[in-house]
Short mmCIF file of C-alpha atoms and ligand atoms in Angstrom, two decimals:
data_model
loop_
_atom_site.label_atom_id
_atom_site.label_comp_id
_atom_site.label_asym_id
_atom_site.label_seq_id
_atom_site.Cartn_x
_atom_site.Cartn_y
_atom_site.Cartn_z
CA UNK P 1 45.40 96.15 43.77
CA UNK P 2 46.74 96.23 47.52
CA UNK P 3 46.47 92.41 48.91
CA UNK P 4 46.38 93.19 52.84
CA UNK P 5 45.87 90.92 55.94
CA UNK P 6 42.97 90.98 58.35
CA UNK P 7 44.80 92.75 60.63
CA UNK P 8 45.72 95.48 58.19
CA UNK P 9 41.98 95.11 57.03
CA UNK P 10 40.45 95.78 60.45
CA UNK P 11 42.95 98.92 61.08
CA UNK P 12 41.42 100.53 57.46
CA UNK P 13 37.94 99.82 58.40
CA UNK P 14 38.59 101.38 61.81
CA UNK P 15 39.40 104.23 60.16
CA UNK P 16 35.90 104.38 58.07
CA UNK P 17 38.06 102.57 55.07
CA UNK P 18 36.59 99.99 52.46
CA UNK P 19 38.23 96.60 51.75
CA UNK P 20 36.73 93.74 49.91
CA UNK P 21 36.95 90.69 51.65
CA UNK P 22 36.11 86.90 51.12
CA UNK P 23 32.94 85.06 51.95
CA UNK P 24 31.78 81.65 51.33
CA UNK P 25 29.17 83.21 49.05
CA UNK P 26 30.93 86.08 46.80
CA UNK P 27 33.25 88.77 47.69
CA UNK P 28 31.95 91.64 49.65
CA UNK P 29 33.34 94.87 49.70
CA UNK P 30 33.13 96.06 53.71
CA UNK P 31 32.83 99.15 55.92
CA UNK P 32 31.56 100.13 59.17
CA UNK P 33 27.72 99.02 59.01
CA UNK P 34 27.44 101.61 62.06
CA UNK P 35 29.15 104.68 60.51
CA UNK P 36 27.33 106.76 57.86
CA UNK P 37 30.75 107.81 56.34
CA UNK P 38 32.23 104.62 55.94
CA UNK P 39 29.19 102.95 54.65
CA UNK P 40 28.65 106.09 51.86
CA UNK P 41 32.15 105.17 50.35
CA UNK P 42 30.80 101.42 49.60
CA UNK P 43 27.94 102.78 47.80
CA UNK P 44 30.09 105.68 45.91
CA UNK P 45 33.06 102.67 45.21
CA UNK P 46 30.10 100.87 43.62
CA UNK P 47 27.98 103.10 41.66
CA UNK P 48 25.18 101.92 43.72
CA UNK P 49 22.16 103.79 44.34
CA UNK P 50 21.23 104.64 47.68
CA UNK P 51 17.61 103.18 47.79
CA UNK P 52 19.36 99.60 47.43
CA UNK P 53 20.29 98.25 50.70
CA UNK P 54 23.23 96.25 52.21
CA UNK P 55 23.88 93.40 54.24
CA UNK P 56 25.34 93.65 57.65
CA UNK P 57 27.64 90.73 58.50
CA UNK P 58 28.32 89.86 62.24
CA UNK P 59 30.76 87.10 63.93
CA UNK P 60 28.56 85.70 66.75
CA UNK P 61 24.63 85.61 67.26
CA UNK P 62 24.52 88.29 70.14
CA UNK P 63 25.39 90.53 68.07
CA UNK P 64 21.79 90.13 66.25
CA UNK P 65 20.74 91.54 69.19
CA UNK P 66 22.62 95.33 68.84
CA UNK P 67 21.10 95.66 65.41
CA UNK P 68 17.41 93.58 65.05
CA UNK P 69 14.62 95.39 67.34
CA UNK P 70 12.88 92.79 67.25
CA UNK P 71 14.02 88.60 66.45
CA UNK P 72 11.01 86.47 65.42
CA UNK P 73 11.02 82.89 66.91
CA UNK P 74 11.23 81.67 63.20
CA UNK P 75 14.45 84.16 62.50
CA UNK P 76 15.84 82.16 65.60
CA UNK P 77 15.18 78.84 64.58
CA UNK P 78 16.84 79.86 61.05
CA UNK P 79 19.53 81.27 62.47
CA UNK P 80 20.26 78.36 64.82
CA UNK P 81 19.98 76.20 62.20
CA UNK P 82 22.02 78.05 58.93
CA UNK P 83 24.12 80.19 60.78
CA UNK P 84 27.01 80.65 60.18
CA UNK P 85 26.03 80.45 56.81
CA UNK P 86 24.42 81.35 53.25
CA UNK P 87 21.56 83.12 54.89
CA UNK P 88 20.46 86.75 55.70
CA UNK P 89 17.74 87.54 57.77
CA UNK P 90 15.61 90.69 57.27
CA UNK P 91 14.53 92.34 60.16
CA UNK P 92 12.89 95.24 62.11
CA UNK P 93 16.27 97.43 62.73
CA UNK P 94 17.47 99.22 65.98
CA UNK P 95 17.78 103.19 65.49
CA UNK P 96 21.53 102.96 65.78
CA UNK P 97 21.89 101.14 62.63
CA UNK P 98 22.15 104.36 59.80
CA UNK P 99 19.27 104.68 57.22
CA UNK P 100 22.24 104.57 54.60
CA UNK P 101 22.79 100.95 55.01
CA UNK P 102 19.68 100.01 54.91
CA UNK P 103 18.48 101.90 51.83
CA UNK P 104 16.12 104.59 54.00
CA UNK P 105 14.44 101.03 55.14
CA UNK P 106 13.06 100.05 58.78
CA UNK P 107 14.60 96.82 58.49
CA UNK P 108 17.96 95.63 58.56
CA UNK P 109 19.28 92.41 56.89
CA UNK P 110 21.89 90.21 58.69
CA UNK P 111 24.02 87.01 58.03
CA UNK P 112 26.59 85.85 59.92
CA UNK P 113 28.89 84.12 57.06
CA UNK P 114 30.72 81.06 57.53
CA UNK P 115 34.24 81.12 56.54
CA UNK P 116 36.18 81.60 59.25
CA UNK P 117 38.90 84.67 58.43
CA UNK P 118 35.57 86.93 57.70
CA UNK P 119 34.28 86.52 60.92
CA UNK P 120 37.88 86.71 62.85
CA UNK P 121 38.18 89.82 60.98
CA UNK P 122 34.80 90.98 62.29
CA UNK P 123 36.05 90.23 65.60
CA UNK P 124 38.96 92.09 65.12
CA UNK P 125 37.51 95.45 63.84
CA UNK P 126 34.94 95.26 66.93
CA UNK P 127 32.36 96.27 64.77
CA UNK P 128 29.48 94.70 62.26
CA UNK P 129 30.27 94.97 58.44
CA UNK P 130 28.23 96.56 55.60
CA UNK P 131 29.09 94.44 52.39
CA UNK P 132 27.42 94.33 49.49
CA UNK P 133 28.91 91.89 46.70
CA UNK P 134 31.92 93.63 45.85
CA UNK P 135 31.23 94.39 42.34
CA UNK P 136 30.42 97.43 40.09
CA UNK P 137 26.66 97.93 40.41
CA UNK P 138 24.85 95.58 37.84
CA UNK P 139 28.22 93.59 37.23
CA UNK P 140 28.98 90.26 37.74
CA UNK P 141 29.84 89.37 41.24
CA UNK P 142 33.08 88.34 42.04
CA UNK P 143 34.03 84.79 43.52
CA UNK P 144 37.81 85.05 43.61
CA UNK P 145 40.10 88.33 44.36
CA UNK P 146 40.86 88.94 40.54
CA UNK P 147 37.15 89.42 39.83
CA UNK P 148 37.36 92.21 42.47
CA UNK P 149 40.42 93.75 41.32
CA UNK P 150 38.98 93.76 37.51
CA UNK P 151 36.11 95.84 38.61
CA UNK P 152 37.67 97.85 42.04
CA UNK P 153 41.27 98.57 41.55
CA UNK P 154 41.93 102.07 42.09
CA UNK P 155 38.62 102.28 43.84
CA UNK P 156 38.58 100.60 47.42
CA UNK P 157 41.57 100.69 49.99
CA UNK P 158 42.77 96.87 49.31
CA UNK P 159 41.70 93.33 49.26
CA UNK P 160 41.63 90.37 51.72
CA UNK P 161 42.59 87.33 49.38
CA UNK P 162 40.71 84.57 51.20
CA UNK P 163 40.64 82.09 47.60
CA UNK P 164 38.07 80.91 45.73
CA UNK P 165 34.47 81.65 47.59
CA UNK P 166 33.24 77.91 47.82
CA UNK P 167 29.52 78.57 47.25
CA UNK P 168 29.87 80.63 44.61
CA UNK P 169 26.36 82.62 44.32
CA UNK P 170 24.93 85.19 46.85
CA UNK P 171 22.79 84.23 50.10
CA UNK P 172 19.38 83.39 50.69
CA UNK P 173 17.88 86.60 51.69
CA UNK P 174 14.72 85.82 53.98
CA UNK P 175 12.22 88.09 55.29
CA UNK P 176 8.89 87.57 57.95
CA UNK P 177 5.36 88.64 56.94
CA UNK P 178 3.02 87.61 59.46
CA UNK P 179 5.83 85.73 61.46
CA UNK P 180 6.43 83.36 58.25
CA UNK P 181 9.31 83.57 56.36
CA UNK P 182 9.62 84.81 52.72
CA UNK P 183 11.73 83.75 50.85
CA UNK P 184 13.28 87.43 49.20
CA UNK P 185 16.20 85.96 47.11
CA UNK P 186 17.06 82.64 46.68
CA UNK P 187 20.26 80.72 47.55
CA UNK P 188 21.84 78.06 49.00
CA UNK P 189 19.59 77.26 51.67
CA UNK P 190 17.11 76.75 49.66
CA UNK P 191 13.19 76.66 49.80
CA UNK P 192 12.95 73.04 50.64
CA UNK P 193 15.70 73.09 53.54
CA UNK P 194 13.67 76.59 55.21
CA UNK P 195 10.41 74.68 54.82
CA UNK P 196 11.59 71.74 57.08
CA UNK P 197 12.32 74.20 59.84
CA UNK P 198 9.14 76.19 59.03
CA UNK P 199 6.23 76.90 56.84
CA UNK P 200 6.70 80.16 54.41
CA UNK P 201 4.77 82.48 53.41
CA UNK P 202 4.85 82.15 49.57
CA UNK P 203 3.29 85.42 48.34
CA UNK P 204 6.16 87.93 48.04
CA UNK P 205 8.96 86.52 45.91
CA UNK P 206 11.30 89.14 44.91
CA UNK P 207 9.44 91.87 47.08
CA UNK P 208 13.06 92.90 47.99
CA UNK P 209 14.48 96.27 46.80
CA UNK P 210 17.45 96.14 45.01
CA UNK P 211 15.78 93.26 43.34
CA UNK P 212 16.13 94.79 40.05
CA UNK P 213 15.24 93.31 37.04
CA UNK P 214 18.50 93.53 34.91
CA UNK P 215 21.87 92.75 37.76
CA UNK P 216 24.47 90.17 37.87
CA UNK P 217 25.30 91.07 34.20
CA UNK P 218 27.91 90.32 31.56
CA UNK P 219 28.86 92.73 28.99
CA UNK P 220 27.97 90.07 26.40
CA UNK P 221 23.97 89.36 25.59
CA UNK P 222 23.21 86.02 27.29
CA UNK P 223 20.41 83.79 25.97
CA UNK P 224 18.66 81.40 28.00
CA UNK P 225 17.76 79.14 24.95
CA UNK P 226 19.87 77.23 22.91
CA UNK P 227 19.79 77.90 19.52
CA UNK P 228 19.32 75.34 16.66
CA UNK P 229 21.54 76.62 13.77
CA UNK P 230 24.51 77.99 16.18
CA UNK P 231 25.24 81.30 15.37
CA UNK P 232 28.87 82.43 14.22
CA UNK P 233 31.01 83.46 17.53
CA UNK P 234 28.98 82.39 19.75
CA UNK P 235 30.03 80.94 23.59
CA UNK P 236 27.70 78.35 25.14
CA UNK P 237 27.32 77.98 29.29
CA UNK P 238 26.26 74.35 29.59
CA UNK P 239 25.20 72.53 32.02
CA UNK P 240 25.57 67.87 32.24
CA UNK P 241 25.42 66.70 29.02
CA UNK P 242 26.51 68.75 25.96
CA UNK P 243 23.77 69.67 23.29
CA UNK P 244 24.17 68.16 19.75
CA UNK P 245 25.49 70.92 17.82
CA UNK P 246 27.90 71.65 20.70
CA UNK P 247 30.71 71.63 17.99
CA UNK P 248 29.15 74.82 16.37
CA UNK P 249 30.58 76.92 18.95
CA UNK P 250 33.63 78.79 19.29
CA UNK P 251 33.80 78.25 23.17
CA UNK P 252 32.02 75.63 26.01
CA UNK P 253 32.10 76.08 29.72
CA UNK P 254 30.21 73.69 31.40
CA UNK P 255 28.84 74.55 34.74
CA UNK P 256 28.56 70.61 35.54
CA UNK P 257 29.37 67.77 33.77
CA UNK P 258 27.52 65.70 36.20
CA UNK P 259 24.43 67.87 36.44
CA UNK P 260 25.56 68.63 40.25
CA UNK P 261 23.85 72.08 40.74
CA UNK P 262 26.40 72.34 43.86
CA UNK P 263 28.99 72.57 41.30
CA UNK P 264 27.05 74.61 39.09
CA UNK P 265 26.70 77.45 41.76
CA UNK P 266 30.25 77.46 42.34
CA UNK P 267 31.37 77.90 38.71
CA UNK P 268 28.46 80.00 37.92
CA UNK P 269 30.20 84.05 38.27
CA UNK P 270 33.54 82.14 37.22
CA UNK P 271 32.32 80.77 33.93
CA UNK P 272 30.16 83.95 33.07
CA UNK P 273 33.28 86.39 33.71
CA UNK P 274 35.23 83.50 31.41
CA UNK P 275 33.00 83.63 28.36
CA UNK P 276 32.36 87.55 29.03
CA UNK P 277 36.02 88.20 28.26
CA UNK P 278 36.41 85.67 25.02
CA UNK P 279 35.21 88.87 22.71
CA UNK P 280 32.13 86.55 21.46
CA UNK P 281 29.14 88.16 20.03
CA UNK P 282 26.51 86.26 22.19
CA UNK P 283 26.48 83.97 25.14
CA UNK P 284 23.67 80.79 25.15
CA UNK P 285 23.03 79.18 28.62
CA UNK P 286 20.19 77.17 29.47
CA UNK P 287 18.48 77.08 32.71
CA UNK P 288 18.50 74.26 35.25
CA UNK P 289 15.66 72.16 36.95
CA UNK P 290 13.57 74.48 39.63
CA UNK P 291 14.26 72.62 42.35
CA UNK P 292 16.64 73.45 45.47
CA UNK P 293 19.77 75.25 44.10
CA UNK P 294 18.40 75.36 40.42
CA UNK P 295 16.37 77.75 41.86
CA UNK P 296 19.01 80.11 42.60
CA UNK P 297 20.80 79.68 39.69
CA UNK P 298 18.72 80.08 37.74
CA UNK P 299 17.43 83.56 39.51
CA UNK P 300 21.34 84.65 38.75
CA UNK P 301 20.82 84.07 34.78
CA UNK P 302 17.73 85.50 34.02
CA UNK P 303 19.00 88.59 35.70
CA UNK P 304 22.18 88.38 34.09
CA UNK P 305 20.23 88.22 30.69
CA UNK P 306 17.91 90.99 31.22
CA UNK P 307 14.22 89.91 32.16
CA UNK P 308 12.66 91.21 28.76
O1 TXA Z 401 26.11 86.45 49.98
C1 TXA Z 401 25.81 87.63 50.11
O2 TXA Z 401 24.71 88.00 50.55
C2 TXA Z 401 26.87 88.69 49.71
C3 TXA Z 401 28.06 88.52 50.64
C4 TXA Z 401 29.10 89.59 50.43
O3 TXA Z 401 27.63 88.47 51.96
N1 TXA Z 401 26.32 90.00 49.74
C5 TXA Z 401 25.41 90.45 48.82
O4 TXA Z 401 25.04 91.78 48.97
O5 TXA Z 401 24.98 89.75 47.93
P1 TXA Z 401 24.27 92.61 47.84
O6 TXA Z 401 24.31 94.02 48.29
O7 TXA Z 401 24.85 92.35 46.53
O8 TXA Z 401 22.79 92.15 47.95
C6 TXA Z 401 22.03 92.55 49.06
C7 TXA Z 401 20.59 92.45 48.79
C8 TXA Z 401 19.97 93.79 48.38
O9 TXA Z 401 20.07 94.05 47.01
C9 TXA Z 401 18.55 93.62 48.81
O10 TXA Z 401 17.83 93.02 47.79
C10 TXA Z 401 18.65 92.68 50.01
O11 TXA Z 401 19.92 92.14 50.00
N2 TXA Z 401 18.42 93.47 51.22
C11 TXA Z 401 19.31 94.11 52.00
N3 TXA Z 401 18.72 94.76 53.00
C12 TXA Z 401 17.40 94.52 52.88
C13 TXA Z 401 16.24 94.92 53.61
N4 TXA Z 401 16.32 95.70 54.69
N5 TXA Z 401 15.04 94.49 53.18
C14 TXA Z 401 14.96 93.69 52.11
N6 TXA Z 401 16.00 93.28 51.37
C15 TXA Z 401 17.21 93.69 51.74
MG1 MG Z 402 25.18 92.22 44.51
#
């Protein structure tokens, strides 16, 4: 895999070129979010159906402007208050903006992410970026520039190596029904930090297309209880303290010793892609507490296992 700078990044995607690049969240693999050929090489690189829509990434809020027809007060206050951030905002979308990226849709979805060499290399192409998480369609996202390489090489026109993605699971994606927000996926800015801002509209969970049941998934089947006679081979995702018959299996990652769902989120894709590639015959995990990241996290697995 070709490991470029920003500068070579921004001369590729000015030519309608796709390079994955680092986030605070995952790894995105970017193209022009304004050009319809650029934008159809993401979703070819991917194996992603067209009806599934992407994010568009800008570096400074007046950009919002060039792609949202229309900016709710409540989208502002979000925005003023998580931006840049973990958080995309769904809204009514200008004509320029191409029905490819946004899935044949009327809205658009926007974040403007916070670590810093994503948006100076927004700044330097001079345009907004299309990225969806840059992984194979219903793979495991990728939170360092290996996971992008295992699933891209050979695919995309190189990589922006930016380290480790501190975060570690995708962003909040929010929508407005009636002016409230909705909460479409969950993420780091979570329910309880939105609700302090504003009240939401609670109806819609997972109204969002491209919210499909079976994503983020390992090659190995995942099980979201623990078992109580351990099964031969088997790898277990843990999370604080280890269960009693933790010495029945062949291999422990555990997301948090201290229970710190912070941690968890950041070792989440990490630990998955670890115990996907130890050849075991099943993967146990259990879920975490619903409450503020747990949430999130606990989205990721039961779409990584399958929702039966
Ligand atoms: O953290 C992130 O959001 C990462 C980084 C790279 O920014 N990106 C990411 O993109 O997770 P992706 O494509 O894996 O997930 C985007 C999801 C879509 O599957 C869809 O559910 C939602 O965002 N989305 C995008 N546009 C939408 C729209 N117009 N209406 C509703 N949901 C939308
Ligand atoms: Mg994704």
């Amino acid at each position: 895999m070709i490991h470029i700078s920003i500068e070579k990044a921004a001369e590729i995607l000015k030519r309608n070129g796709i390079v994955a690049i680092p986030t605070e969240t995952v790894y995105g693999l970017a193209g022009n979010a304004l050009n319809e050929t650029a934008v159809a090489k993401i979703f070819a690189a991917k194996e992603r159906p067209f009806f599934d829509p992407l994010i568009v990434h800008i570096a400074e809020f007046g950009e919002l402007e060039n792609l949202a027809a229309e900016i709710p007060q409540n989208a502002k206050l979000l925005a003023e208050k998580f931006w840049p951030g973990p958080l995309t905002l769904v809204l009514p979308k200008k004509e320029r903006v191409p029905d490819l990226t946004t899935g044949g849709l009327s809205t658009v979805a926007v974040r403007m992410p916070k670590k810093q060499i994503t948006r100076d290399l927004i700044k330097l192409a001079g345009f907004p970026l299309a990225a969806p998480s840059a992984n194979m369609f219903q793979h495991l996202s990728p939170t360092n520039a290996e996971h992008v390489a295992e699933q891209l090489s050979g695919r995309i026109d190189g990589i922006v190596d930016g380290g480790v993605c501190e975060i570690g699971i995708e962003s909040t994606v929010v929508g407005f029904e009636n002016a409230l927000p909705v909460i479409y996926r969950p993420g780091a800015v979570t329910y309880e930090m939105i609700a302090e801002i504003s009240q939401l509209d609670k109806s819609v969970g997972n109204a969002s297309p491209g919210m499909l049941e079976k994503h983020y998934s390992p090659n190995t089947s995942l099980c979201l209880e623990l078992p109580g006679e351990v099964p031969p081979n088997s790898g277990l995702l843990a999370f604080g303290e280890l269960p009693a018959n933790a010495n029945g299996f062949a291999k422990i990652f555990n997301l948090s010793q201290n229970a710190n769902p912070t941690e968890a989120a950041a070792n989440l894709y990490g630990m998955l892609h670890k115990l996907d590639s130890c050849g075991l015959d099943k993967i146990f995990a259990t879920l975490l507490p619903e409450t503020g990241l747990g949430n999130a996290i606990n989205d990721r697995l039961l779409k990584a296992r399958g929702i039966a």
